[in-house]
């Protein structure tokens, strides 16, 4: 975090000259500059959304809070973003919520297969889980600003997926514990690969299939390595933007409010962008020769079974907090 001196716009030249050095230094304001890392690249709608968020904040605060987005893991790698915000290395950052599953299973409630597999269900699950998740982050002096889902997750392969055995022994790119577990339970061999490393992972033969969204498939030009996308709509994982409570508390009240207002807007806009992105990215995949299909009944059965197993496993791990979320989710859905 750095600060930069910005002359007050209303302080005219003559006034400034007449007032002399002392008053001139009192008549400058420190604008706050924040660096904001994200693991995802520039074409990703999430990155477009957070850049718009930064623009909104800049505009609403008349440049007093100036957020610079660093995309593609260029400033800080995905694995380090949360702790970097926590330790005050950067004041704000974006990451996928389910990456924190090893800290607490409630962070991966959005990655349980078929628990919430449409936008409406994902919204209901978010309404049901937001408070518990925000509280958990608050214990680490982290403030949750907003969260936006990726389009529904599916499976990219070189050969068409027909039956339950077709995933066996494939080297499957995964990005969180749930995608890893799903790969295992379908007989594939999971390997964690961050989005910026996807093209290399395929070109070097490290992986030959992947679990992700139409969006990430389109952003990483999946057609260079893969031929099929199975639009299985397993879950809609969310990215979240977190700010360190300490950095937040250093802002004046009006700036804090401007940040919170821009966050509310970014969340609404992001959900709309995500829905639109699902359709747009599926069309881009098809235009580039990827065959988009839905699971065959045999594959659907396997994925449903895997979903049941993973739901049981999650409920077992997530304990009371998990049950609170599930109860609230049932209520919102009714
Ligand atoms: N894209 C990110 C997370 C989920 C998604 O759709 C990824 O593949 O890592």
CSV table of C-alpha atoms and ligand atoms in Angstrom, one decimal:
chain,number,residue,atom,x,y,z
A,1,UNK,CA,0.0,0.0,0.0
A,2,UNK,CA,1.4,3.4,-0.9
A,3,UNK,CA,0.1,6.9,-0.6
A,4,UNK,CA,0.5,9.6,-3.1
A,5,UNK,CA,0.0,13.3,-2.7
A,6,UNK,CA,-2.7,14.8,-4.7
A,7,UNK,CA,-3.3,18.6,-4.8
A,8,UNK,CA,-6.8,19.5,-3.8
A,9,UNK,CA,-8.7,20.3,-7.0
A,10,UNK,CA,-10.3,23.4,-5.5
A,11,UNK,CA,-7.1,25.0,-4.4
A,12,UNK,CA,-6.5,27.6,-7.1
A,13,UNK,CA,-3.0,28.6,-8.3
A,14,UNK,CA,-3.1,32.1,-6.9
A,15,UNK,CA,-4.4,31.0,-3.6
A,16,UNK,CA,-1.8,28.4,-3.4
A,17,UNK,CA,1.0,30.8,-4.3
A,18,UNK,CA,-0.3,33.4,-1.8
A,19,UNK,CA,-0.5,31.1,1.1
A,20,UNK,CA,3.1,30.0,1.0
A,21,UNK,CA,4.8,26.7,1.7
A,22,UNK,CA,3.3,25.8,5.1
A,23,UNK,CA,-0.3,26.2,4.0
A,24,UNK,CA,0.5,24.5,0.7
A,25,UNK,CA,1.6,21.4,2.4
A,26,UNK,CA,-1.5,21.5,4.6
A,27,UNK,CA,-3.6,22.0,1.5
A,28,UNK,CA,-2.6,18.7,-0.1
A,29,UNK,CA,-4.5,15.4,0.6
A,30,UNK,CA,-3.1,12.0,0.6
A,31,UNK,CA,-4.9,9.8,-1.9
A,32,UNK,CA,-4.8,6.1,-1.0
A,33,UNK,CA,-3.5,3.7,-3.6
A,34,UNK,CA,-4.4,0.0,-3.2
A,35,UNK,CA,-3.0,-2.9,-5.2
A,36,UNK,CA,-5.5,-5.6,-5.9
A,37,UNK,CA,-4.2,-9.0,-7.1
A,38,UNK,CA,-6.4,-11.6,-8.8
A,39,UNK,CA,-5.3,-15.0,-10.1
A,40,UNK,CA,-7.4,-14.6,-13.3
A,41,UNK,CA,-6.6,-13.0,-16.6
A,42,UNK,CA,-7.8,-9.9,-18.4
A,43,UNK,CA,-10.4,-11.5,-20.7
A,44,UNK,CA,-12.2,-13.1,-17.8
A,45,UNK,CA,-15.5,-11.4,-17.0
A,46,UNK,CA,-14.6,-11.5,-13.3
A,47,UNK,CA,-11.5,-9.3,-14.1
A,48,UNK,CA,-13.6,-7.0,-16.2
A,49,UNK,CA,-16.0,-6.7,-13.3
A,50,UNK,CA,-13.4,-5.9,-10.7
A,51,UNK,CA,-11.8,-3.3,-12.9
A,52,UNK,CA,-15.2,-1.7,-13.3
A,53,UNK,CA,-15.5,-1.9,-9.5
A,54,UNK,CA,-12.1,-0.1,-9.2
A,55,UNK,CA,-13.3,2.6,-11.6
A,56,UNK,CA,-16.5,3.1,-9.7
A,57,UNK,CA,-14.6,3.6,-6.4
A,58,UNK,CA,-12.2,6.0,-8.0
A,59,UNK,CA,-15.0,8.0,-9.4
A,60,UNK,CA,-17.2,8.0,-6.3
A,61,UNK,CA,-14.2,9.1,-4.1
A,62,UNK,CA,-12.9,11.7,-6.6
A,63,UNK,CA,-9.7,9.7,-6.9
A,64,UNK,CA,-9.1,9.5,-3.1
A,65,UNK,CA,-9.1,5.7,-3.2
A,66,UNK,CA,-7.3,4.4,-6.3
A,67,UNK,CA,-7.4,0.7,-6.7
A,68,UNK,CA,-5.0,-1.0,-9.3
A,69,UNK,CA,-6.0,-4.5,-10.4
A,70,UNK,CA,-3.1,-6.9,-11.1
A,71,UNK,CA,-4.4,-9.7,-13.1
A,72,UNK,CA,-3.3,-13.3,-14.0
A,73,UNK,CA,-1.5,-13.9,-10.7
A,74,UNK,CA,1.1,-11.3,-11.8
A,75,UNK,CA,1.5,-9.6,-8.4
A,76,UNK,CA,0.8,-12.5,-6.0
A,77,UNK,CA,0.0,-16.2,-6.9
A,78,UNK,CA,-3.4,-17.6,-6.1
A,79,UNK,CA,-2.2,-19.7,-3.2
A,80,UNK,CA,-0.8,-16.6,-1.4
A,81,UNK,CA,-3.6,-14.0,-2.0
A,82,UNK,CA,-5.7,-14.6,1.1
A,83,UNK,CA,-2.7,-14.6,3.4
A,84,UNK,CA,-1.2,-11.6,1.7
A,85,UNK,CA,-4.4,-9.6,2.5
A,86,UNK,CA,-4.5,-11.0,6.0
A,87,UNK,CA,-0.9,-10.0,6.6
A,88,UNK,CA,-1.3,-6.5,5.1
A,89,UNK,CA,1.0,-7.1,2.2
A,90,UNK,CA,-1.8,-6.0,0.0
A,91,UNK,CA,-5.0,-4.4,1.3
A,92,UNK,CA,-7.5,-6.1,-1.0
A,93,UNK,CA,-7.6,-9.2,-3.3
A,94,UNK,CA,-9.8,-11.6,-5.3
A,95,UNK,CA,-9.7,-15.4,-5.0
A,96,UNK,CA,-11.9,-18.4,-5.4
A,97,UNK,CA,-13.7,-19.0,-2.1
A,98,UNK,CA,-13.4,-22.8,-2.3
A,99,UNK,CA,-9.6,-22.5,-2.2
A,100,UNK,CA,-10.0,-22.0,1.6
A,101,UNK,CA,-11.7,-25.4,2.0
A,102,UNK,CA,-8.7,-26.7,3.9
A,103,UNK,CA,-9.4,-24.0,6.6
A,104,UNK,CA,-13.1,-24.6,6.9
A,105,UNK,CA,-15.4,-26.7,4.7
A,106,UNK,CA,-18.0,-23.9,4.6
A,107,UNK,CA,-15.9,-22.1,2.1
A,108,UNK,CA,-16.5,-24.9,-0.4
A,109,UNK,CA,-20.3,-25.2,0.1
A,110,UNK,CA,-20.6,-23.8,-3.5
A,111,UNK,CA,-18.6,-26.7,-4.9
A,112,UNK,CA,-20.6,-29.6,-3.8
A,113,UNK,CA,-21.9,-31.3,-6.9
A,114,UNK,CA,-25.6,-30.7,-7.6
A,115,UNK,CA,-26.3,-29.0,-4.2
A,116,UNK,CA,-26.8,-25.7,-6.2
A,117,UNK,CA,-26.4,-26.2,-9.9
A,118,UNK,CA,-28.4,-23.4,-11.4
A,119,UNK,CA,-28.1,-19.6,-11.0
A,120,UNK,CA,-31.3,-19.4,-8.9
A,121,UNK,CA,-30.1,-22.2,-6.6
A,122,UNK,CA,-26.6,-20.7,-6.4
A,123,UNK,CA,-28.2,-17.4,-5.4
A,124,UNK,CA,-30.3,-19.1,-2.8
A,125,UNK,CA,-27.2,-20.9,-1.4
A,126,UNK,CA,-25.3,-17.7,-1.3
A,127,UNK,CA,-28.1,-15.9,0.6
A,128,UNK,CA,-28.1,-18.8,3.0
A,129,UNK,CA,-24.3,-19.0,3.5
A,130,UNK,CA,-23.1,-15.4,3.2
A,131,UNK,CA,-23.4,-14.5,6.8
A,132,UNK,CA,-21.6,-17.6,8.2
A,133,UNK,CA,-18.8,-17.1,5.6
A,134,UNK,CA,-18.4,-13.4,6.3
A,135,UNK,CA,-18.2,-14.1,10.1
A,136,UNK,CA,-15.6,-16.7,9.5
A,137,UNK,CA,-13.5,-14.3,7.5
A,138,UNK,CA,-14.1,-11.5,10.1
A,139,UNK,CA,-12.4,-13.7,12.7
A,140,UNK,CA,-9.3,-13.3,10.6
A,141,UNK,CA,-9.8,-9.5,10.3
A,142,UNK,CA,-10.9,-9.9,6.7
A,143,UNK,CA,-14.0,-8.2,5.4
A,144,UNK,CA,-16.0,-9.9,2.6
A,145,UNK,CA,-16.9,-7.2,0.0
A,146,UNK,CA,-18.7,-9.3,-2.7
A,147,UNK,CA,-18.8,-12.7,-4.4
A,148,UNK,CA,-19.7,-13.6,-8.0
A,149,UNK,CA,-20.1,-17.1,-9.4
A,150,UNK,CA,-18.4,-18.7,-12.3
A,151,UNK,CA,-20.7,-20.3,-14.9
A,152,UNK,CA,-21.7,-23.9,-14.2
A,153,UNK,CA,-18.8,-26.4,-14.2
A,154,UNK,CA,-18.4,-29.1,-16.8
A,155,UNK,CA,-15.9,-31.5,-18.1
A,156,UNK,CA,-13.6,-30.9,-21.2
A,157,UNK,CA,-12.2,-34.0,-22.9
A,158,UNK,CA,-10.5,-35.1,-26.1
A,159,UNK,CA,-12.9,-38.0,-26.7
A,160,UNK,CA,-16.7,-37.7,-26.2
A,161,UNK,CA,-17.9,-38.9,-22.8
A,162,UNK,CA,-20.5,-41.6,-23.2
A,163,UNK,CA,-20.4,-44.0,-20.3
A,164,UNK,CA,-19.2,-44.1,-16.7
A,165,UNK,CA,-15.9,-45.6,-17.6
A,166,UNK,CA,-14.8,-42.9,-20.0
A,167,UNK,CA,-13.2,-40.7,-17.3
A,168,UNK,CA,-11.0,-43.6,-16.0
A,169,UNK,CA,-7.3,-42.9,-15.9
A,170,UNK,CA,-7.6,-39.5,-17.6
A,171,UNK,CA,-5.2,-37.0,-16.2
A,172,UNK,CA,-7.7,-34.4,-15.1
A,173,UNK,CA,-6.9,-30.7,-14.4
A,174,UNK,CA,-8.6,-29.6,-11.2
A,175,UNK,CA,-8.5,-26.3,-9.3
A,176,UNK,CA,-10.0,-26.9,-5.8
A,177,UNK,CA,-10.5,-29.8,-3.5
A,178,UNK,CA,-14.0,-30.6,-4.9
A,179,UNK,CA,-12.8,-30.8,-8.5
A,180,UNK,CA,-10.0,-33.0,-7.3
A,181,UNK,CA,-12.4,-35.3,-5.4
A,182,UNK,CA,-14.8,-35.5,-8.3
A,183,UNK,CA,-11.9,-36.6,-10.6
A,184,UNK,CA,-10.9,-39.3,-8.1
A,185,UNK,CA,-14.4,-40.6,-7.6
A,186,UNK,CA,-14.8,-41.0,-11.4
A,187,UNK,CA,-11.6,-42.8,-11.8
A,188,UNK,CA,-9.5,-40.0,-13.2
A,189,UNK,CA,-6.2,-38.8,-11.9
A,190,UNK,CA,-6.4,-35.2,-10.6
A,191,UNK,CA,-3.7,-32.5,-11.0
A,192,UNK,CA,-4.1,-29.0,-9.7
A,193,UNK,CA,-3.3,-26.4,-12.3
A,194,UNK,CA,-4.0,-22.6,-12.1
A,195,UNK,CA,-5.7,-21.0,-15.0
A,196,UNK,CA,-2.6,-19.1,-16.4
A,197,UNK,CA,-0.8,-22.5,-16.6
A,198,UNK,CA,-3.6,-24.4,-18.4
A,199,UNK,CA,-2.2,-24.0,-22.0
A,200,UNK,CA,1.2,-25.3,-20.9
A,201,UNK,CA,-0.3,-28.1,-18.9
A,202,UNK,CA,-2.1,-29.3,-22.1
A,203,UNK,CA,0.7,-28.7,-24.6
A,204,UNK,CA,3.2,-30.6,-22.4
A,205,UNK,CA,0.8,-33.5,-21.9
A,206,UNK,CA,0.6,-33.1,-18.2
A,207,UNK,CA,-3.2,-33.2,-18.4
A,208,UNK,CA,-5.6,-34.4,-21.0
A,209,UNK,CA,-9.0,-33.3,-19.6
A,210,UNK,CA,-10.2,-30.5,-17.3
A,211,UNK,CA,-13.1,-29.5,-15.0
A,212,UNK,CA,-14.0,-25.8,-15.4
A,213,UNK,CA,-16.6,-23.5,-16.9
A,214,UNK,CA,-17.4,-22.5,-20.5
A,215,UNK,CA,-15.9,-19.2,-19.5
A,216,UNK,CA,-12.5,-20.5,-18.6
A,217,UNK,CA,-12.5,-22.9,-21.6
A,218,UNK,CA,-13.1,-20.0,-23.9
A,219,UNK,CA,-10.6,-17.7,-22.1
A,220,UNK,CA,-7.9,-20.4,-22.4
A,221,UNK,CA,-8.8,-21.5,-25.9
A,222,UNK,CA,-9.7,-25.0,-25.0
A,223,UNK,CA,-10.1,-25.9,-28.7
A,224,UNK,CA,-6.3,-25.9,-29.1
A,225,UNK,CA,-6.2,-29.1,-27.0
A,226,UNK,CA,-9.7,-30.5,-26.5
A,227,UNK,CA,-12.7,-31.4,-28.6
A,228,UNK,CA,-15.6,-31.9,-26.2
A,229,UNK,CA,-17.3,-30.0,-23.5
A,230,UNK,CA,-19.8,-31.9,-21.3
A,231,UNK,CA,-22.1,-29.2,-19.9
A,232,UNK,CA,-22.7,-31.2,-16.8
A,233,UNK,CA,-23.5,-28.1,-14.6
A,234,UNK,CA,-22.0,-29.6,-11.5
A,235,UNK,CA,-21.8,-26.5,-9.4
A,236,UNK,CA,-21.2,-22.7,-9.6
A,237,UNK,CA,-18.1,-21.8,-7.5
A,238,UNK,CA,-17.7,-18.2,-6.5
A,239,UNK,CA,-14.8,-15.7,-6.6
A,240,UNK,CA,-14.8,-13.4,-3.6
A,241,UNK,CA,-13.2,-10.0,-3.0
A,242,UNK,CA,-11.8,-9.5,0.5
A,243,UNK,CA,-10.3,-6.4,2.1
A,244,UNK,CA,-8.2,-6.3,5.3
A,245,UNK,CA,-10.2,-4.8,8.1
A,246,UNK,CA,-7.1,-2.8,9.1
A,247,UNK,CA,-6.8,-1.1,5.6
A,248,UNK,CA,-10.6,-0.6,5.6
A,249,UNK,CA,-10.6,1.1,9.0
A,250,UNK,CA,-8.0,3.6,7.8
A,251,UNK,CA,-10.4,5.0,5.2
A,252,UNK,CA,-12.6,7.9,6.2
A,253,UNK,CA,-16.2,7.1,6.5
A,254,UNK,CA,-17.3,8.5,3.2
A,255,UNK,CA,-14.7,6.5,1.4
A,256,UNK,CA,-15.7,3.3,3.3
A,257,UNK,CA,-19.3,3.9,2.2
A,258,UNK,CA,-18.2,4.5,-1.4
A,259,UNK,CA,-16.3,1.2,-1.3
A,260,UNK,CA,-19.2,-0.7,0.1
A,261,UNK,CA,-21.7,0.8,-2.4
A,262,UNK,CA,-19.4,-0.1,-5.3
A,263,UNK,CA,-19.1,-3.6,-3.9
A,264,UNK,CA,-22.9,-4.1,-3.8
A,265,UNK,CA,-23.1,-2.9,-7.4
A,266,UNK,CA,-20.2,-5.2,-8.5
A,267,UNK,CA,-22.0,-8.2,-7.0
A,268,UNK,CA,-25.2,-7.5,-8.8
A,269,UNK,CA,-23.4,-6.7,-12.1
A,270,UNK,CA,-21.2,-9.7,-11.7
A,271,UNK,CA,-24.0,-12.2,-11.3
A,272,UNK,CA,-25.7,-10.7,-14.5
A,273,UNK,CA,-22.3,-10.9,-16.3
A,274,UNK,CA,-21.9,-14.5,-15.3
A,275,UNK,CA,-25.3,-15.6,-16.6
A,276,UNK,CA,-24.6,-13.8,-19.9
A,277,UNK,CA,-21.1,-15.3,-20.0
A,278,UNK,CA,-22.5,-18.8,-19.9
A,279,UNK,CA,-24.4,-18.4,-23.1
A,280,UNK,CA,-21.7,-16.3,-24.8
A,281,UNK,CA,-18.8,-18.7,-23.9
A,282,UNK,CA,-20.8,-21.8,-24.9
A,283,UNK,CA,-21.3,-20.2,-28.3
A,284,UNK,CA,-17.6,-19.3,-28.6
A,285,UNK,CA,-16.7,-22.9,-27.8
A,286,UNK,CA,-19.0,-24.2,-30.5
A,287,UNK,CA,-17.8,-21.7,-33.1
A,288,UNK,CA,-14.3,-22.9,-32.5
A,289,UNK,CA,-15.2,-26.5,-33.0
A,290,UNK,CA,-15.8,-27.8,-29.5
A,291,UNK,CA,-18.7,-30.2,-29.4
A,292,UNK,CA,-21.0,-29.2,-26.5
A,293,UNK,CA,-23.2,-32.0,-25.1
A,294,UNK,CA,-25.1,-32.8,-21.9
A,295,UNK,CA,-24.3,-36.0,-20.0
A,296,UNK,CA,-25.7,-39.2,-21.3
A,297,UNK,CA,-28.1,-41.0,-18.9
A,298,UNK,CA,-25.2,-43.3,-17.9
A,299,UNK,CA,-22.8,-40.5,-17.2
A,300,UNK,CA,-25.5,-38.5,-15.4
A,301,UNK,CA,-26.1,-41.5,-13.1
A,302,UNK,CA,-22.4,-41.7,-12.2
A,303,UNK,CA,-22.2,-37.9,-11.6
A,304,UNK,CA,-25.3,-38.0,-9.4
A,305,UNK,CA,-23.8,-40.8,-7.3
A,306,UNK,CA,-20.6,-38.9,-7.0
A,307,UNK,CA,-22.6,-35.9,-6.0
A,308,UNK,CA,-24.4,-37.9,-3.2
A,309,UNK,CA,-21.1,-39.2,-1.9
A,310,UNK,CA,-19.5,-35.7,-1.9
A,311,UNK,CA,-22.6,-34.2,-0.2
A,312,UNK,CA,-22.3,-36.8,2.6
A,313,UNK,CA,-18.6,-36.2,2.9
A,314,UNK,CA,-19.1,-32.4,3.1
A,315,UNK,CA,-21.9,-32.7,5.6
A,316,UNK,CA,-19.7,-34.9,7.8
A,317,UNK,CA,-16.9,-32.4,7.6
A,318,UNK,CA,-18.8,-29.1,7.9
A,319,UNK,CA,-20.5,-29.9,11.2
A,320,UNK,CA,-22.8,-27.4,12.9
A,321,UNK,CA,-21.9,-24.5,10.6
A,322,UNK,CA,-22.6,-26.6,7.6
A,323,UNK,CA,-26.0,-27.6,9.0
A,324,UNK,CA,-26.8,-24.0,9.7
A,325,UNK,CA,-26.2,-23.2,6.0
A,326,UNK,CA,-28.1,-26.2,4.7
A,327,UNK,CA,-31.1,-25.4,7.0
A,328,UNK,CA,-31.1,-21.8,5.8
A,329,UNK,CA,-30.8,-23.0,2.2
A,330,UNK,CA,-33.8,-25.2,2.5
A,331,UNK,CA,-35.8,-22.3,3.9
A,332,UNK,CA,-34.8,-19.9,1.1
A,333,UNK,CA,-35.7,-22.5,-1.5
A,334,UNK,CA,-39.1,-23.3,-0.1
B,1,LIG,N1,-12.7,-21.1,-13.7
B,1,LIG,C1,-11.7,-21.2,-12.7
B,1,LIG,C2,-12.5,-21.5,-11.5
B,1,LIG,C3,-13.8,-22.1,-11.9
B,1,LIG,C4,-13.8,-21.7,-13.4
B,1,LIG,O1,-14.8,-21.8,-14.0
B,1,LIG,C5,-10.7,-22.3,-12.9
B,1,LIG,O2,-11.0,-23.1,-13.8
B,1,LIG,O3,-9.8,-22.4,-12.2
